[in-house]
Short mmCIF file of C-alpha atoms and ligand atoms in Angstrom, two decimals:
data_model
loop_
_atom_site.label_atom_id
_atom_site.label_comp_id
_atom_site.label_asym_id
_atom_site.label_seq_id
_atom_site.Cartn_x
_atom_site.Cartn_y
_atom_site.Cartn_z
CA UNK A 19 -28.64 -7.96 2.73
CA UNK A 20 -27.46 -5.08 4.75
CA UNK A 21 -27.77 -1.39 3.09
CA UNK A 22 -24.26 -1.45 2.65
CA UNK A 23 -23.78 -4.82 1.17
CA UNK A 24 -26.29 -4.16 -1.38
CA UNK A 25 -24.79 -0.49 -2.41
CA UNK A 26 -21.45 -2.91 -2.65
CA UNK A 27 -23.47 -5.04 -5.09
CA UNK A 28 -24.79 -2.45 -6.88
CA UNK A 29 -21.32 -0.62 -7.52
CA UNK A 30 -19.75 -4.16 -8.58
CA UNK A 31 -22.61 -4.46 -11.27
CA UNK A 32 -22.11 -0.71 -12.35
CA UNK A 33 -18.16 -1.24 -12.47
CA UNK A 34 -18.42 -4.53 -14.75
CA UNK A 35 -20.93 -2.99 -17.03
CA UNK A 36 -18.87 0.07 -17.67
CA UNK A 37 -15.86 -2.13 -17.92
CA UNK A 38 -17.06 -4.18 -20.58
CA UNK A 39 -18.04 -1.00 -22.68
CA UNK A 40 -14.53 0.27 -21.83
CA UNK A 41 -12.73 -2.99 -23.01
CA UNK A 42 -14.35 -2.42 -26.30
CA UNK A 43 -13.22 0.97 -26.68
CA UNK A 44 -9.88 0.44 -25.83
CA UNK A 45 -9.40 -1.83 -28.36
CA UNK A 46 -11.12 0.04 -31.11
CA UNK A 47 -9.53 3.36 -29.95
CA UNK A 48 -11.56 6.13 -28.35
CA UNK A 49 -12.01 9.43 -29.97
CA UNK A 50 -10.14 12.56 -28.14
CA UNK A 51 -12.96 15.23 -26.69
CA UNK A 52 -10.36 17.43 -25.57
CA UNK A 53 -6.73 17.82 -24.99
CA UNK A 54 -5.29 20.58 -22.66
CA UNK A 55 -2.20 20.92 -21.17
CA UNK A 56 -1.27 17.61 -19.83
CA UNK A 57 -5.10 16.35 -19.59
CA UNK A 58 -7.12 14.46 -21.69
CA UNK A 59 -10.94 13.74 -21.93
CA UNK A 60 -11.89 10.64 -24.30
CA UNK A 61 -15.62 9.83 -25.43
CA UNK A 62 -14.76 6.97 -23.46
CA UNK A 63 -14.93 8.68 -20.41
CA UNK A 64 -18.40 9.77 -21.10
CA UNK A 65 -19.57 6.41 -22.37
CA UNK A 66 -18.54 4.75 -19.10
CA UNK A 67 -19.88 7.55 -16.99
CA UNK A 68 -23.37 7.07 -18.22
CA UNK A 69 -23.38 3.78 -18.09
CA UNK A 70 -22.61 4.03 -14.36
CA UNK A 71 -24.77 7.00 -13.42
CA UNK A 72 -27.99 5.63 -15.22
CA UNK A 73 -27.91 2.35 -13.26
CA UNK A 74 -26.90 4.23 -9.86
CA UNK A 75 -29.87 6.71 -10.55
CA UNK A 76 -32.22 3.86 -11.05
CA UNK A 77 -31.52 1.59 -8.45
CA UNK A 78 -30.10 3.88 -5.52
CA UNK A 79 -31.20 7.11 -3.75
CA UNK A 80 -27.74 8.41 -3.14
CA UNK A 81 -26.56 11.60 -4.59
CA UNK A 82 -23.71 11.22 -7.05
CA UNK A 83 -20.37 13.13 -7.84
CA UNK A 84 -18.74 12.12 -10.83
CA UNK A 85 -15.31 13.40 -12.81
CA UNK A 86 -17.07 14.32 -15.94
CA UNK A 87 -20.61 15.09 -14.74
CA UNK A 88 -20.00 16.92 -11.62
CA UNK A 89 -22.00 16.85 -8.44
CA UNK A 90 -25.86 16.41 -8.26
CA UNK A 91 -27.76 19.26 -6.87
CA UNK A 92 -28.59 17.36 -3.88
CA UNK A 93 -25.16 16.24 -3.24
CA UNK A 94 -24.72 18.46 0.11
CA UNK A 95 -22.14 17.73 2.75
CA UNK A 96 -23.36 14.89 4.76
CA UNK A 97 -25.24 11.59 4.41
CA UNK A 98 -24.09 8.40 1.65
CA UNK A 99 -23.05 9.71 -1.33
CA UNK A 100 -21.46 8.18 -4.34
CA UNK A 101 -18.22 9.35 -5.56
CA UNK A 102 -17.55 8.11 -9.19
CA UNK A 103 -14.47 8.03 -11.97
CA UNK A 104 -15.75 6.44 -14.66
CA UNK A 105 -12.26 5.99 -16.25
CA UNK A 106 -9.27 6.47 -14.00
CA UNK A 107 -5.78 6.49 -16.09
CA UNK A 108 -7.69 8.12 -19.17
CA UNK A 109 -4.23 9.04 -20.60
CA UNK A 110 -2.73 5.28 -20.16
CA UNK A 111 -6.02 4.40 -21.66
CA UNK A 112 -5.49 6.67 -24.81
CA UNK A 113 -1.86 5.32 -25.46
CA UNK A 114 -3.14 1.52 -24.90
CA UNK A 115 -0.96 1.46 -21.63
CA UNK A 116 -3.12 -1.11 -19.86
CA UNK A 117 -3.17 0.43 -16.35
CA UNK A 118 -6.47 2.09 -16.02
CA UNK A 119 -9.79 1.14 -13.97
CA UNK A 120 -13.25 2.08 -13.21
CA UNK A 121 -13.60 3.64 -9.48
CA UNK A 122 -17.04 3.68 -8.00
CA UNK A 123 -17.02 4.82 -4.21
CA UNK A 124 -19.61 5.45 -1.25
CA UNK A 125 -18.66 8.21 1.10
CA UNK A 126 -20.54 9.03 4.27
CA UNK A 127 -20.28 12.68 4.45
CA UNK A 128 -16.71 13.29 3.51
CA UNK A 129 -15.47 9.79 4.69
CA UNK A 130 -15.08 6.96 2.03
CA UNK A 131 -16.80 3.86 3.26
CA UNK A 132 -17.19 1.30 0.49
CA UNK A 133 -15.22 0.87 -2.88
CA UNK A 134 -15.22 -1.17 -5.85
CA UNK A 135 -11.97 -0.76 -8.45
CA UNK A 136 -12.29 -2.68 -11.50
CA UNK A 137 -9.05 -3.31 -13.65
CA UNK A 138 -11.34 -4.24 -16.73
CA UNK A 139 -8.33 -5.11 -18.73
CA UNK A 140 -6.52 -7.41 -16.36
CA UNK A 141 -9.79 -8.59 -15.18
CA UNK A 142 -9.56 -7.86 -11.35
CA UNK A 143 -12.15 -6.63 -9.29
CA UNK A 144 -11.65 -5.21 -5.85
CA UNK A 145 -14.39 -4.00 -3.75
CA UNK A 146 -14.79 -3.85 -0.10
CA UNK A 147 -16.46 -2.00 2.48
CA UNK A 148 -15.39 -0.46 6.24
CA UNK A 149 -16.91 -3.18 8.21
CA UNK A 150 -17.36 -5.57 5.65
CA UNK A 151 -13.98 -6.60 4.57
CA UNK A 152 -12.24 -6.37 1.12
CA UNK A 153 -11.97 -8.80 -1.58
CA UNK A 154 -10.08 -9.11 -4.89
CA UNK A 155 -11.97 -11.01 -7.46
CA UNK A 156 -14.03 -12.75 -4.74
CA UNK A 157 -11.29 -13.48 -2.43
CA UNK A 158 -10.46 -11.97 0.73
CA UNK A 159 -7.32 -9.70 0.56
CA UNK A 160 -5.54 -7.30 2.92
CA UNK A 161 -2.73 -5.07 3.19
CA UNK A 162 0.78 -6.33 3.50
CA UNK A 163 2.78 -6.46 6.72
CA UNK A 164 6.00 -4.65 5.53
CA UNK A 165 6.95 -2.47 8.28
CA UNK A 166 10.13 -0.99 7.35
CA UNK A 167 10.20 2.02 4.68
CA UNK A 168 13.23 0.48 3.35
CA UNK A 169 11.51 -2.45 2.52
CA UNK A 170 8.40 -0.43 1.09
CA UNK A 171 6.84 0.32 -1.89
CA UNK A 172 5.40 3.89 -2.45
CA UNK A 173 2.93 4.45 -5.17
CA UNK A 174 2.48 8.38 -6.17
CA UNK A 175 1.79 10.21 -9.30
CA UNK A 176 2.09 13.93 -11.11
CA UNK A 177 -1.60 15.27 -11.16
CA UNK A 178 -1.93 17.21 -14.53
CA UNK A 179 -1.79 20.36 -12.94
CA UNK A 180 1.43 19.76 -10.90
CA UNK A 181 4.73 21.88 -11.25
CA UNK A 182 7.55 20.28 -12.69
CA UNK A 183 9.83 23.22 -11.56
CA UNK A 184 13.38 21.98 -9.70
CA UNK A 185 12.25 22.67 -6.27
CA UNK A 186 9.11 20.69 -6.55
CA UNK A 187 10.93 17.89 -8.17
CA UNK A 188 13.67 17.84 -5.46
CA UNK A 189 10.86 17.81 -2.89
CA UNK A 190 9.94 14.75 -4.78
CA UNK A 191 12.93 12.92 -4.66
CA UNK A 192 13.49 13.63 -1.05
CA UNK A 193 10.13 12.01 -0.15
CA UNK A 194 10.45 9.18 -2.15
CA UNK A 195 14.46 8.18 -1.70
CA UNK A 196 14.10 6.37 1.82
CA UNK A 197 11.54 3.64 0.00
CA UNK A 198 12.87 0.79 -1.61
CA UNK A 199 10.96 1.48 -5.01
CA UNK A 200 8.87 4.22 -6.17
CA UNK A 201 5.99 3.34 -8.78
CA UNK A 202 4.23 6.11 -10.62
CA UNK A 203 1.35 3.96 -12.44
CA UNK A 204 -0.66 7.02 -13.81
CA UNK A 205 -3.63 5.70 -12.02
CA UNK A 206 -4.31 6.71 -8.52
CA UNK A 207 -7.42 4.27 -8.16
CA UNK A 208 -5.24 1.58 -9.36
CA UNK A 209 -2.35 2.26 -7.07
CA UNK A 210 -4.54 2.35 -3.91
CA UNK A 211 -6.08 -0.73 -4.95
CA UNK A 212 -2.62 -2.26 -4.86
CA UNK A 213 -1.84 -0.87 -1.53
CA UNK A 214 -5.24 -2.56 -0.40
CA UNK A 215 -4.24 -5.97 -1.90
CA UNK A 216 -0.63 -5.66 -0.32
CA UNK A 217 1.31 -5.28 -3.45
CA UNK A 218 2.73 -1.79 -2.20
CA UNK A 219 2.73 -0.28 1.20
CA UNK A 220 1.84 3.59 0.60
CA UNK A 221 0.40 5.83 -1.70
CA UNK A 222 0.92 9.42 -1.46
CA UNK A 223 -0.16 12.25 -3.81
CA UNK A 224 -0.92 15.84 -3.75
CA UNK A 225 -3.72 17.87 -5.54
CA UNK A 226 -5.42 14.55 -6.36
CA UNK A 227 -9.15 15.03 -7.26
CA UNK A 228 -11.37 13.39 -4.94
CA UNK A 229 -13.25 10.76 -7.48
CA UNK A 230 -9.53 9.36 -8.00
CA UNK A 231 -9.05 8.31 -4.70
CA UNK A 232 -12.44 8.04 -2.96
CA UNK A 233 -13.15 4.28 -3.61
CA UNK A 234 -9.26 3.41 -3.23
CA UNK A 235 -9.09 4.88 0.50
CA UNK A 236 -12.43 2.73 1.25
CA UNK A 237 -10.57 -0.20 -0.26
CA UNK A 238 -7.52 0.57 1.78
CA UNK A 239 -9.51 0.94 5.02
CA UNK A 240 -11.59 -1.99 4.32
CA UNK A 241 -8.39 -4.32 3.96
CA UNK A 242 -6.82 -3.01 7.12
CA UNK A 243 -4.76 -0.09 6.22
CA UNK A 244 -5.48 3.73 7.17
CA UNK A 245 -5.56 7.06 5.20
CA UNK A 246 -5.30 10.77 5.65
CA UNK A 247 -6.60 13.36 3.57
CA UNK A 248 -6.18 17.44 3.62
CA UNK A 249 -7.50 19.98 1.49
CA UNK A 250 -5.19 21.22 -1.03
CA UNK A 251 -6.99 24.08 -2.90
CA UNK A 252 -9.45 23.31 -5.42
CA UNK A 253 -12.99 22.39 -4.33
CA UNK A 254 -12.42 18.46 -4.83
CA UNK A 255 -8.43 18.37 -4.48
CA UNK A 256 -6.37 17.00 -1.51
CA UNK A 257 -3.05 15.62 -0.26
CA UNK A 258 -3.68 12.01 0.12
CA UNK A 259 -1.70 9.68 2.30
CA UNK A 260 -2.79 5.81 2.54
CA UNK A 261 -0.50 3.17 4.14
CA UNK A 262 -0.85 -0.38 5.11
CA UNK A 263 -1.00 1.11 8.58
CA UNK A 264 2.42 -0.15 9.41
CA UNK A 265 4.79 1.57 7.17
CA UNK A 266 4.81 5.53 8.62
CA UNK A 267 4.69 7.78 5.38
CA UNK A 268 5.16 11.25 7.23
C1 IPD B 320 -5.62 10.80 -13.19
C2 IPD B 320 -4.74 9.71 -12.69
C3 IPD B 320 -3.50 9.83 -12.32
C4 IPD B 320 -3.62 10.99 -11.38
C5 IPD B 320 -4.13 12.41 -12.18
C6 IPD B 320 -5.33 12.09 -12.44
P1 IPD B 320 -7.59 10.53 -14.79
O1 IPD B 320 -7.12 10.47 -13.49
O2 IPD B 320 -5.58 9.02 -11.39
O3 IPD B 320 -2.70 8.88 -11.43
O4 IPD B 320 -1.73 11.43 -11.26
O5 IPD B 320 -3.82 13.44 -11.19
O6 IPD B 320 -5.87 12.96 -12.90
O7 IPD B 320 -7.76 11.83 -15.37
O8 IPD B 320 -7.00 9.64 -15.50
O9 IPD B 320 -9.22 9.88 -14.42
CA1 CA B 321 -11.24 9.93 -15.18
#
């Protein structure tokens, strides 16, 4: 097995193990560790993170950046590095809104090259790597062939630090009104998986954290789409546009 295929198998195994724990927490109701502004942290975030990081550390030499734990000392700027969001869509999860997932990406330097996104409530695992292609529950998947913005679905989101002032919301309306449909799922990772699987054409979000999108960007590229990222202020914050490669989002 190539090293990227080995990494893909490991990421899938970690995502499934975390997903099993998260399913239990979802139905039991996970305790709230903190709630500040529009953000929330649950015991479930840490439980899933521990399950993923302990496996990755045992079976892989690559350093890790993870939402709750931060970055390993040796994370650096080059080479292969894991980028993990143990639970994306935490607020949805806390409200038993079944749109959340585990997201495990591998980057080569800053470039996402491999991703596994596990929709543990829906029982759907999206996996792929650049050069290996992408699958949905083991079946090949690819981006859609829709080319016209007026026929396209755009997925976007409001990060917890987003401005809700009139000017900012007006810019949002202008950006989205040329599309057929707009979707705000509350999970950037799941939104990207849906672009990779051909259910939507575009994902665009400003001020999104890298761990929310790393796996999904690799999946979109592995499924035939394209993406661009642009630094947006904070150390791990970006403006991200990912598309099926046919609809122009700029
Ligand atoms: C959030 C989701 C959401 C995005 C927020 C993220 P979390 O991640 O990805 O779609 O709009 O910016 O914080 O906190 O649920 O892991
Ligand atoms: Ca998270």
